[in-house]
Amino acid sequence: MAFGADLPRRLVPIIAGQAFGLACGVAGIHLTTALVPPDLLGPYSIFLTFAPVGMWAVHAGVIKYTARHWADAGHRPELLRQITRAGARKLPWLLLACAVGAWASGGTAWWLLLPLLFVTATLLSIATLTQTALQAARDHWRDSAVLSAAAVTRSFLPPLLFSAAGGSAIALYLGFGVHAVIFAAAGLWALAGTLQATTGAPRVPAAVPEVYEGPLFIGLAVTGWTLLSLGRWVTAWFFGPTETGYFALASNLATLAPAVLATIFLMYVQPVLFAARIESAEERLALARRVDRVALFHATGALAGLVVLRLLLPWLVGSLIDARYAGIIERVLPAGCFALAITTGQFYHVMLLAGRREAGCGPAELSAAAVLVAGTVISAALGMDWFLRWLLISPVVPWLVNRPLARRALLASP
């Protein structure tokens, strides 16, 4: 797999940021399990699935447009104004999604959580847009600094505020809200530096193209967000709050390997693929083969990391992780495999965007999502054992569904 001559210059800050975030996440898990009981962590984890609904669903098309066009925009301030207007138009939809999330997380106290969730989700969208622009501009050191600030606040603020408030559940939610404020502020500060590095006349469309704001990307975004949250939602529905707490912590641990590796690979290859000239059949085939290699390398590394984590867990529970969370041991590997199924599909999404075959994303991703959702719900209805078995085999889905459908769309004659 040829990464390019600029490998050290670009990969060092990417890996440094991810490594620091990983260290903060591990320390945060130790702190959270020591301070927060499983029956409170479960409902809080449902809140956390709705907090990123803006970045993962409502504003996903705008974020993808930023990733695709920021690097080659002749006048970035104008592009930023365009992106801001497009994002603001979607805030009523974000408020509606947050109302559902507040009800699911807080029950009768939903009205207390709604303003906090709406502000938090909006700030996370802003933070993600700034990070996307930094990554597209290959300004990896600034992006790494933003990621590091977010890792500290996300990992430590919620459990510390929970403890300082004497075990008040609302303090957990407030802690995450403060994290969102700091994350967005750091992102905007870092982005201000890249706005100076722009020359020439505006070279952007008059508006965000329909393909990024229309039903295709909205549907794909909602689907992706649903898959990310599916395990916790299904566990809460079928198995109760304590099991949800176990599964949430298992997911937090298990997602590290596939998510960190996917982030590193995508942050490195995505700007290169988007900048490449991909028009002829030979260039499209070369793109497909390169993405296959990257996806396979990611899957192999993630599976190895998950196996190592599973072998270490009996020792980690009781030392790094509080003993009352011993129930996560048998759930970590299945949760990690499901995360791997999701992250593998992202490589074929990027492949279609790079090849300007955006319409092909729909059949590939919606078909795979249908299989993953159906398998997860049906297996959970059959009991915990079947649920965990299904999660273990779920990584085959993107190779059997996403890959062939995405390649067919990429390589088809225009």
GROMACS .gro file of C-alpha atoms in nm:
model
  414
    1MET     CA    1   0.000   0.000   0.000
    2ALA     CA    2   0.169   0.317  -0.121
    3PHE     CA    3   0.105   0.606   0.111
    4GLY     CA    4   0.323   0.865  -0.058
    5ALA     CA    5   0.645   1.058  -0.003
    6ASP     CA    6   0.487   1.286   0.257
    7LEU     CA    7   0.406   0.996   0.491
    8PRO     CA    8   0.609   1.112   0.795
    9ARG     CA    9   0.509   1.478   0.769
   10ARG     CA   10   0.137   1.406   0.755
   11LEU     CA   11   0.106   1.083   0.951
   12VAL     CA   12   0.301   1.192   1.261
   13PRO     CA   13   0.048   1.457   1.375
   14ILE     CA   14  -0.243   1.227   1.287
   15ILE     CA   15  -0.106   0.942   1.497
   16ALA     CA   16  -0.001   1.178   1.777
   17GLY     CA   17  -0.354   1.318   1.808
   18GLN     CA   18  -0.515   0.977   1.799
   19ALA     CA   19  -0.268   0.836   2.052
   20PHE     CA   20  -0.331   1.122   2.294
   21GLY     CA   21  -0.706   1.079   2.251
   22LEU     CA   22  -0.672   0.707   2.314
   23ALA     CA   23  -0.476   0.768   2.634
   24CYS     CA   24  -0.737   1.014   2.758
   25GLY     CA   25  -1.012   0.767   2.672
   26VAL     CA   26  -0.847   0.490   2.872
   27ALA     CA   27  -0.796   0.719   3.171
   28GLY     CA   28  -1.154   0.843   3.136
   29ILE     CA   29  -1.287   0.487   3.143
   30HIS     CA   30  -1.102   0.424   3.468
   31LEU     CA   31  -1.247   0.741   3.620
   32THR     CA   32  -1.600   0.684   3.489
   33THR     CA   33  -1.627   0.324   3.609
   34ALA     CA   34  -1.495   0.425   3.951
   35LEU     CA   35  -1.750   0.707   3.992
   36VAL     CA   36  -2.059   0.623   3.785
   37PRO     CA   37  -2.270   0.308   3.850
   38PRO     CA   38  -2.390   0.097   3.553
   39ASP     CA   39  -2.759   0.182   3.599
   40LEU     CA   40  -2.682   0.554   3.555
   41LEU     CA   41  -2.427   0.503   3.278
   42GLY     CA   42  -2.693   0.326   3.069
   43PRO     CA   43  -2.937   0.622   3.035
   44TYR     CA   44  -2.644   0.864   2.998
   45SER     CA   45  -2.511   0.653   2.711
   46ILE     CA   46  -2.847   0.693   2.533
   47PHE     CA   47  -2.809   1.071   2.568
   48LEU     CA   48  -2.462   1.037   2.412
   49THR     CA   49  -2.609   0.866   2.106
   50PHE     CA   50  -2.827   1.173   2.041
   51ALA     CA   51  -2.562   1.438   2.119
   52PRO     CA   52  -2.388   1.388   1.781
   53VAL     CA   53  -2.715   1.374   1.582
   54GLY     CA   54  -2.623   1.705   1.416
   55MET     CA   55  -2.277   1.601   1.299
   56TRP     CA   56  -2.381   1.247   1.207
   57ALA     CA   57  -2.723   1.310   1.053
   58VAL     CA   58  -2.872   1.660   1.027
   59HIS     CA   59  -2.554   1.837   0.910
   60ALA     CA   60  -2.383   1.536   0.754
   61GLY     CA   61  -2.434   1.651   0.395
   62VAL     CA   62  -2.284   1.993   0.470
   63ILE     CA   63  -1.989   1.829   0.643
   64LYS     CA   64  -1.927   1.597   0.346
   65TYR     CA   65  -1.946   1.896   0.111
   66THR     CA   66  -1.683   2.070   0.325
   67ALA     CA   67  -1.456   1.765   0.306
   68ARG     CA   68  -1.495   1.744  -0.070
   69HIS     CA   69  -1.442   2.111  -0.162
   70TRP     CA   70  -1.249   2.291   0.115
   71ALA     CA   71  -0.902   2.205  -0.014
   72ASP     CA   72  -0.957   2.339  -0.368
   73ALA     CA   73  -1.176   2.638  -0.278
   74GLY     CA   74  -1.021   2.954  -0.419
   75HIS     CA   75  -1.175   3.168  -0.145
   76ARG     CA   76  -1.231   2.982   0.179
   77PRO     CA   77  -1.409   3.263   0.370
   78GLU     CA   78  -1.679   3.265   0.102
   79LEU     CA   79  -1.710   2.887   0.120
   80LEU     CA   80  -1.735   2.909   0.500
   81ARG     CA   81  -2.020   3.161   0.473
   82GLN     CA   82  -2.198   2.929   0.233
   83ILE     CA   83  -2.153   2.633   0.468
   84THR     CA   84  -2.274   2.839   0.766
   85ARG     CA   85  -2.594   2.940   0.585
   86ALA     CA   86  -2.663   2.581   0.483
   87GLY     CA   87  -2.605   2.458   0.838
   88ALA     CA   88  -2.830   2.726   0.992
   89ARG     CA   89  -3.120   2.625   0.765
   90LYS     CA   90  -3.114   2.279   0.920
   91LEU     CA   91  -3.138   2.388   1.285
   92PRO     CA   92  -3.519   2.334   1.307
   93TRP     CA   93  -3.464   1.969   1.207
   94LEU     CA   94  -3.192   1.942   1.467
   95LEU     CA   95  -3.428   2.076   1.734
   96LEU     CA   96  -3.686   1.812   1.640
   97ALA     CA   97  -3.427   1.532   1.661
   98CYS     CA   98  -3.309   1.663   1.997
   99ALA     CA   99  -3.664   1.664   2.131
  100VAL     CA  100  -3.687   1.292   2.054
  101GLY     CA  101  -3.347   1.235   2.211
  102ALA     CA  102  -3.435   1.429   2.527
  103TRP     CA  103  -3.751   1.224   2.568
  104ALA     CA  104  -3.563   0.895   2.516
  105SER     CA  105  -3.289   0.996   2.761
  106GLY     CA  106  -3.481   1.180   3.032
  107GLY     CA  107  -3.835   1.048   3.027
  108THR     CA  108  -4.055   1.288   3.226
  109ALA     CA  109  -3.758   1.527   3.269
  110TRP     CA  110  -3.711   1.561   2.891
  111TRP     CA  111  -3.782   1.934   2.898
  112LEU     CA  112  -3.475   1.984   3.118
  113LEU     CA  113  -3.250   1.795   2.879
  114LEU     CA  114  -3.385   1.944   2.554
  115PRO     CA  115  -3.206   2.283   2.563
  116LEU     CA  116  -2.883   2.120   2.680
  117LEU     CA  117  -2.901   1.855   2.408
  118PHE     CA  118  -2.984   2.109   2.135
  119VAL     CA  119  -2.696   2.341   2.227
  120THR     CA  120  -2.458   2.045   2.265
  121ALA     CA  121  -2.555   1.896   1.928
  122THR     CA  122  -2.519   2.233   1.754
  123LEU     CA  123  -2.173   2.288   1.902
  124LEU     CA  124  -2.060   1.938   1.805
  125SER     CA  125  -2.168   2.008   1.445
  126ILE     CA  126  -1.963   2.329   1.447
  127ALA     CA  127  -1.662   2.147   1.593
  128THR     CA  128  -1.688   1.870   1.334
  129LEU     CA  129  -1.712   2.119   1.048
  130THR     CA  130  -1.395   2.291   1.165
  131GLN     CA  131  -1.211   1.960   1.197
  132THR     CA  132  -1.329   1.852   0.853
  133ALA     CA  133  -1.195   2.174   0.701
  134LEU     CA  134  -0.861   2.136   0.880
  135GLN     CA  135  -0.826   1.778   0.759
  136ALA     CA  136  -0.920   1.870   0.402
  137ALA     CA  137  -0.652   2.142   0.408
  138ARG     CA  138  -0.406   1.881   0.546
  139ASP     CA  139  -0.343   2.106   0.845
  140HIS     CA  140  -0.295   1.805   1.068
  141TRP     CA  141  -0.109   1.973   1.354
  142ARG     CA  142  -0.391   2.220   1.418
  143ASP     CA  143  -0.643   1.937   1.384
  144SER     CA  144  -0.442   1.729   1.631
  145ALA     CA  145  -0.445   2.015   1.882
  146VAL     CA  146  -0.825   2.044   1.856
  147LEU     CA  147  -0.864   1.668   1.894
  148SER     CA  148  -0.641   1.670   2.202
  149ALA     CA  149  -0.840   1.945   2.372
  150ALA     CA  150  -1.163   1.760   2.299
  151ALA     CA  151  -1.021   1.432   2.430
  152VAL     CA  152  -0.936   1.586   2.766
  153THR     CA  153  -1.273   1.751   2.818
  154ARG     CA  154  -1.478   1.458   2.690
  155SER     CA  155  -1.297   1.201   2.904
  156PHE     CA  156  -1.275   1.386   3.235
  157LEU     CA  157  -1.534   1.663   3.267
  158PRO     CA  158  -1.854   1.451   3.291
  159PRO     CA  159  -1.737   1.206   3.564
  160LEU     CA  160  -1.560   1.481   3.761
  161LEU     CA  161  -1.866   1.705   3.761
  162PHE     CA  162  -2.081   1.405   3.855
  163SER     CA  163  -1.859   1.341   4.155
  164ALA     CA  164  -1.840   1.710   4.253
  165ALA     CA  165  -2.220   1.732   4.242
  166GLY     CA  166  -2.253   1.442   4.485
  167GLY     CA  167  -2.370   1.188   4.229
  168SER     CA  168  -2.630   1.403   4.053
  169ALA     CA  169  -2.713   1.249   3.715
  170ILE     CA  170  -2.770   1.587   3.548
  171ALA     CA  171  -2.407   1.675   3.619
  172LEU     CA  172  -2.299   1.405   3.374
  173TYR     CA  173  -2.500   1.570   3.098
  174LEU     CA  174  -2.378   1.918   3.190
  175GLY     CA  175  -2.020   1.795   3.184
  176PHE     CA  176  -2.062   1.676   2.827
  177GLY     CA  177  -2.220   2.009   2.736
  178VAL     CA  178  -1.917   2.198   2.868
  179HIS     CA  179  -1.697   1.963   2.663
  180ALA     CA  180  -1.893   2.062   2.349
  181VAL     CA  181  -1.838   2.432   2.423
  182ILE     CA  182  -1.461   2.388   2.454
  183PHE     CA  183  -1.444   2.157   2.151
  184ALA     CA  184  -1.624   2.406   1.925
  185ALA     CA  185  -1.420   2.702   2.055
  186ALA     CA  186  -1.092   2.519   1.991
  187GLY     CA  187  -1.205   2.424   1.641
  188LEU     CA  188  -1.304   2.778   1.547
  189TRP     CA  189  -0.977   2.914   1.683
  190ALA     CA  190  -0.776   2.663   1.479
  191LEU     CA  191  -0.979   2.722   1.164
  192ALA     CA  192  -0.913   3.097   1.179
  193GLY     CA  193  -0.550   3.022   1.094
  194THR     CA  194  -0.635   2.838   0.771
  195LEU     CA  195  -0.863   3.115   0.648
  196GLN     CA  196  -0.555   3.330   0.596
  197ALA     CA  197  -0.408   3.071   0.358
  198THR     CA  198  -0.643   3.145   0.071
  199THR     CA  199  -0.590   3.332  -0.253
  200GLY     CA  200  -0.778   3.415  -0.567
  201ALA     CA  201  -1.139   3.489  -0.646
  202PRO     CA  202  -1.425   3.284  -0.509
  203ARG     CA  203  -1.441   2.951  -0.689
  204VAL     CA  204  -1.734   2.781  -0.523
  205PRO     CA  205  -2.090   2.710  -0.637
  206ALA     CA  206  -2.362   2.961  -0.552
  207ALA     CA  207  -2.510   2.709  -0.309
  208VAL     CA  208  -2.437   2.369  -0.164
  209PRO     CA  209  -2.526   2.122  -0.443
  210GLU     CA  210  -2.853   1.933  -0.408
  211VAL     CA  211  -2.678   1.597  -0.389
  212TYR     CA  212  -2.531   1.699  -0.052
  213GLU     CA  213  -2.852   1.845   0.091
  214GLY     CA  214  -3.108   1.626  -0.080
  215PRO     CA  215  -3.270   1.301   0.034
  216LEU     CA  216  -2.975   1.078  -0.062
  217PHE     CA  217  -2.722   1.214   0.186
  218ILE     CA  218  -2.985   1.285   0.450
  219GLY     CA  219  -3.098   0.923   0.430
  220LEU     CA  220  -2.741   0.793   0.437
  221ALA     CA  221  -2.656   1.017   0.731
  222VAL     CA  222  -2.955   0.904   0.936
  223THR     CA  223  -2.869   0.545   0.850
  224GLY     CA  224  -2.507   0.584   0.962
  225TRP     CA  225  -2.608   0.751   1.287
  226THR     CA  226  -2.863   0.476   1.351
  227LEU     CA  227  -2.600   0.206   1.305
  228LEU     CA  228  -2.363   0.381   1.545
  229SER     CA  229  -2.635   0.394   1.812
  230LEU     CA  230  -2.812   0.068   1.731
  231GLY     CA  231  -2.638  -0.157   1.983
  232ARG     CA  232  -2.720   0.068   2.278
  233TRP     CA  233  -3.078   0.126   2.168
  234VAL     CA  234  -3.145  -0.243   2.118
  235THR     CA  235  -2.982  -0.334   2.448
  236ALA     CA  236  -3.189  -0.072   2.631
  237TRP     CA  237  -3.510  -0.198   2.470
  238PHE     CA  238  -3.456  -0.570   2.524
  239PHE     CA  239  -3.227  -0.598   2.827
  240GLY     CA  240  -3.270  -0.294   3.055
  241PRO     CA  241  -3.055  -0.006   3.192
  242THR     CA  242  -2.786  -0.209   3.369
  243GLU     CA  243  -2.715  -0.420   3.060
  244THR     CA  244  -2.714  -0.097   2.860
  245GLY     CA  245  -2.447   0.038   3.094
  246TYR     CA  246  -2.237  -0.275   3.039
  247PHE     CA  247  -2.280  -0.259   2.663
  248ALA     CA  248  -2.209   0.115   2.650
  249LEU     CA  249  -1.879   0.071   2.832
  250ALA     CA  250  -1.792  -0.235   2.622
  251SER     CA  251  -1.861  -0.031   2.308
  252ASN     CA  252  -1.648   0.258   2.432
  253LEU     CA  253  -1.356   0.022   2.482
  254ALA     CA  254  -1.408  -0.194   2.176
  255THR     CA  255  -1.467   0.090   1.932
  256LEU     CA  256  -1.120   0.230   1.999
  257ALA     CA  257  -0.934  -0.012   1.772
  258PRO     CA  258  -1.153   0.008   1.458
  259ALA     CA  259  -1.241   0.377   1.502
  260VAL     CA  260  -0.889   0.501   1.570
  261LEU     CA  261  -0.742   0.303   1.280
  262ALA     CA  262  -1.022   0.412   1.046
  263THR     CA  263  -0.970   0.776   1.145
  264ILE     CA  264  -0.596   0.756   1.082
  265PHE     CA  265  -0.635   0.591   0.742
  266LEU     CA  266  -0.922   0.815   0.628
  267MET     CA  267  -0.754   1.135   0.746
  268TYR     CA  268  -0.448   1.039   0.545
  269VAL     CA  269  -0.594   0.894   0.225
  270GLN     CA  270  -0.916   1.093   0.188
  271PRO     CA  271  -0.758   1.429   0.090
  272VAL     CA  272  -0.526   1.247  -0.152
  273LEU     CA  273  -0.813   1.058  -0.317
  274PHE     CA  274  -1.031   1.367  -0.343
  275ALA     CA  275  -0.749   1.565  -0.506
  276ALA     CA  276  -0.663   1.290  -0.757
  277ARG     CA  277  -0.775   1.287  -1.121
  278ILE     CA  278  -1.013   0.992  -1.150
  279GLU     CA  279  -1.186   0.981  -1.488
  280SER     CA  280  -1.076   0.687  -1.704
  281ALA     CA  281  -1.171   0.324  -1.646
  282GLU     CA  282  -0.811   0.246  -1.553
  283GLU     CA  283  -0.804   0.524  -1.294
  284ARG     CA  284  -1.131   0.402  -1.143
  285LEU     CA  285  -1.003   0.046  -1.120
  286ALA     CA  286  -0.684   0.170  -0.955
  287LEU     CA  287  -0.894   0.364  -0.704
  288ALA     CA  288  -1.103   0.056  -0.624
  289ARG     CA  289  -0.793  -0.157  -0.570
  290ARG     CA  290  -0.631   0.104  -0.348
  291VAL     CA  291  -0.941   0.132  -0.131
  292ASP     CA  292  -0.958  -0.247  -0.104
  293ARG     CA  293  -0.601  -0.256   0.025
  294VAL     CA  294  -0.662   0.019   0.279
  295ALA     CA  295  -0.990  -0.139   0.399
  296LEU     CA  296  -0.828  -0.481   0.435
  297PHE     CA  297  -0.531  -0.336   0.620
  298HIS     CA  298  -0.771  -0.154   0.854
  299ALA     CA  299  -0.982  -0.466   0.918
  300THR     CA  300  -0.678  -0.682   0.993
  301GLY     CA  301  -0.531  -0.430   1.235
  302ALA     CA  302  -0.864  -0.368   1.408
  303LEU     CA  303  -0.932  -0.739   1.458
  304ALA     CA  304  -0.585  -0.790   1.602
  305GLY     CA  305  -0.640  -0.503   1.843
  306LEU     CA  306  -0.977  -0.641   1.951
  307VAL     CA  307  -0.834  -0.986   2.021
  308VAL     CA  308  -0.554  -0.837   2.231
  309LEU     CA  309  -0.806  -0.627   2.424
  310ARG     CA  310  -1.023  -0.931   2.493
  311LEU     CA  311  -0.724  -1.127   2.625
  312LEU     CA  312  -0.628  -0.840   2.856
  313LEU     CA  313  -0.977  -0.771   2.991
  314PRO     CA  314  -0.977  -1.019   3.283
  315TRP     CA  315  -0.672  -0.835   3.414
  316LEU     CA  316  -0.807  -0.488   3.334
  317VAL     CA  317  -1.131  -0.543   3.524
  318GLY     CA  318  -1.042  -0.474   3.884
  319SER     CA  319  -0.741  -0.259   3.799
  320LEU     CA  320  -0.823  -0.012   3.520
  321ILE     CA  321  -1.197  -0.085   3.523
  322ASP     CA  322  -1.407  -0.104   3.838
  323ALA     CA  323  -1.502  -0.461   3.934
  324ARG     CA  324  -1.876  -0.385   3.919
  325TYR     CA  325  -1.836  -0.366   3.540
  326ALA     CA  326  -1.715  -0.727   3.507
  327GLY     CA  327  -2.016  -0.791   3.281
  328ILE     CA  328  -1.838  -0.617   2.991
  329ILE     CA  329  -1.583  -0.895   2.944
  330GLU     CA  330  -1.799  -1.108   2.714
  331ARG     CA  331  -1.942  -0.806   2.535
  332VAL     CA  332  -1.627  -0.627   2.422
  333LEU     CA  333  -1.533  -0.847   2.127
  334PRO     CA  334  -1.888  -0.857   1.981
  335ALA     CA  335  -1.928  -0.480   2.024
  336GLY     CA  336  -1.592  -0.423   1.855
  337CYS     CA  337  -1.683  -0.648   1.563
  338PHE     CA  338  -2.001  -0.449   1.501
  339ALA     CA  339  -1.800  -0.126   1.510
  340LEU     CA  340  -1.564  -0.281   1.255
  341ALA     CA  341  -1.858  -0.360   1.027
  342ILE     CA  342  -1.956   0.008   1.033
  343THR     CA  343  -1.609   0.155   0.984
  344THR     CA  344  -1.526  -0.079   0.694
  345GLY     CA  345  -1.823   0.056   0.500
  346GLN     CA  346  -1.687   0.411   0.533
  347PHE     CA  347  -1.395   0.332   0.301
  348TYR     CA  348  -1.630   0.242   0.016
  349HIS     CA  349  -1.834   0.556   0.080
  350VAL     CA  350  -1.518   0.766   0.038
  351MET     CA  351  -1.430   0.566  -0.274
  352LEU     CA  352  -1.759   0.662  -0.440
  353LEU     CA  353  -1.721   1.028  -0.342
  354ALA     CA  354  -1.367   1.035  -0.482
  355GLY     CA  355  -1.489   0.877  -0.804
  356ARG     CA  356  -1.780   1.126  -0.825
  357ARG     CA  357  -2.033   0.845  -0.816
  358GLU     CA  358  -2.224   0.978  -0.516
  359ALA     CA  359  -2.550   0.820  -0.629
  360GLY     CA  360  -2.396   0.477  -0.581
  361CYS     CA  361  -2.369   0.537  -0.206
  362GLY     CA  362  -2.741   0.479  -0.162
  363PRO     CA  363  -2.775   0.117  -0.280
  364ALA     CA  364  -2.447   0.008  -0.119
  365GLU     CA  365  -2.496   0.163   0.224
  366LEU     CA  366  -2.872   0.123   0.262
  367SER     CA  367  -2.854  -0.245   0.164
  368ALA     CA  368  -2.579  -0.315   0.416
  369ALA     CA  369  -2.761  -0.116   0.684
  370ALA     CA  370  -3.080  -0.316   0.628
  371VAL     CA  371  -2.889  -0.640   0.685
  372LEU     CA  372  -2.716  -0.506   0.999
  373VAL     CA  373  -3.034  -0.363   1.152
  374ALA     CA  374  -3.244  -0.671   1.080
  375GLY     CA  375  -2.979  -0.906   1.213
  376THR     CA  376  -2.930  -0.700   1.530
  377VAL     CA  377  -3.300  -0.668   1.617
  378ILE     CA  378  -3.389  -1.029   1.537
  379SER     CA  379  -3.093  -1.172   1.727
  380ALA     CA  380  -3.167  -0.953   2.032
  381ALA     CA  381  -3.527  -1.076   2.030
  382LEU     CA  382  -3.391  -1.432   2.052
  383GLY     CA  383  -3.182  -1.350   2.360
  384MET     CA  384  -2.843  -1.217   2.469
  385ASP     CA  385  -2.645  -1.518   2.341
  386TRP     CA  386  -2.782  -1.485   1.988
  387PHE     CA  387  -2.735  -1.108   1.998
  388LEU     CA  388  -2.365  -1.142   2.081
  389ARG     CA  389  -2.313  -1.414   1.818
  390TRP     CA  390  -2.462  -1.193   1.549
  391LEU     CA  391  -2.237  -0.903   1.643
  392LEU     CA  392  -1.934  -1.132   1.616
  393ILE     CA  393  -2.007  -1.223   1.253
  394SER     CA  394  -2.127  -0.877   1.144
  395PRO     CA  395  -1.787  -0.770   0.994
  396VAL     CA  396  -1.855  -0.992   0.691
  397VAL     CA  397  -2.150  -0.771   0.588
  398PRO     CA  398  -1.953  -0.481   0.431
  399TRP     CA  399  -1.741  -0.725   0.231
  400LEU     CA  400  -2.048  -0.910   0.102
  401VAL     CA  401  -2.272  -0.605   0.047
  402ASN     CA  402  -2.097  -0.264   0.053
  403ARG     CA  403  -1.792  -0.364  -0.149
  404PRO     CA  404  -1.954  -0.535  -0.451
  405LEU     CA  405  -2.230  -0.274  -0.486
  406ALA     CA  406  -1.987   0.017  -0.448
  407ARG     CA  407  -1.741  -0.128  -0.701
  408ARG     CA  408  -2.022  -0.188  -0.949
  409ALA     CA  409  -2.131   0.177  -0.921
  410LEU     CA  410  -1.772   0.306  -0.948
  411LEU     CA  411  -1.670   0.095  -1.247
  412ALA     CA  412  -1.996   0.123  -1.443
  413SER     CA  413  -1.988   0.320  -1.766
  414PRO     CA  414  -2.124   0.675  -1.723
   0.00000   0.00000   0.00000
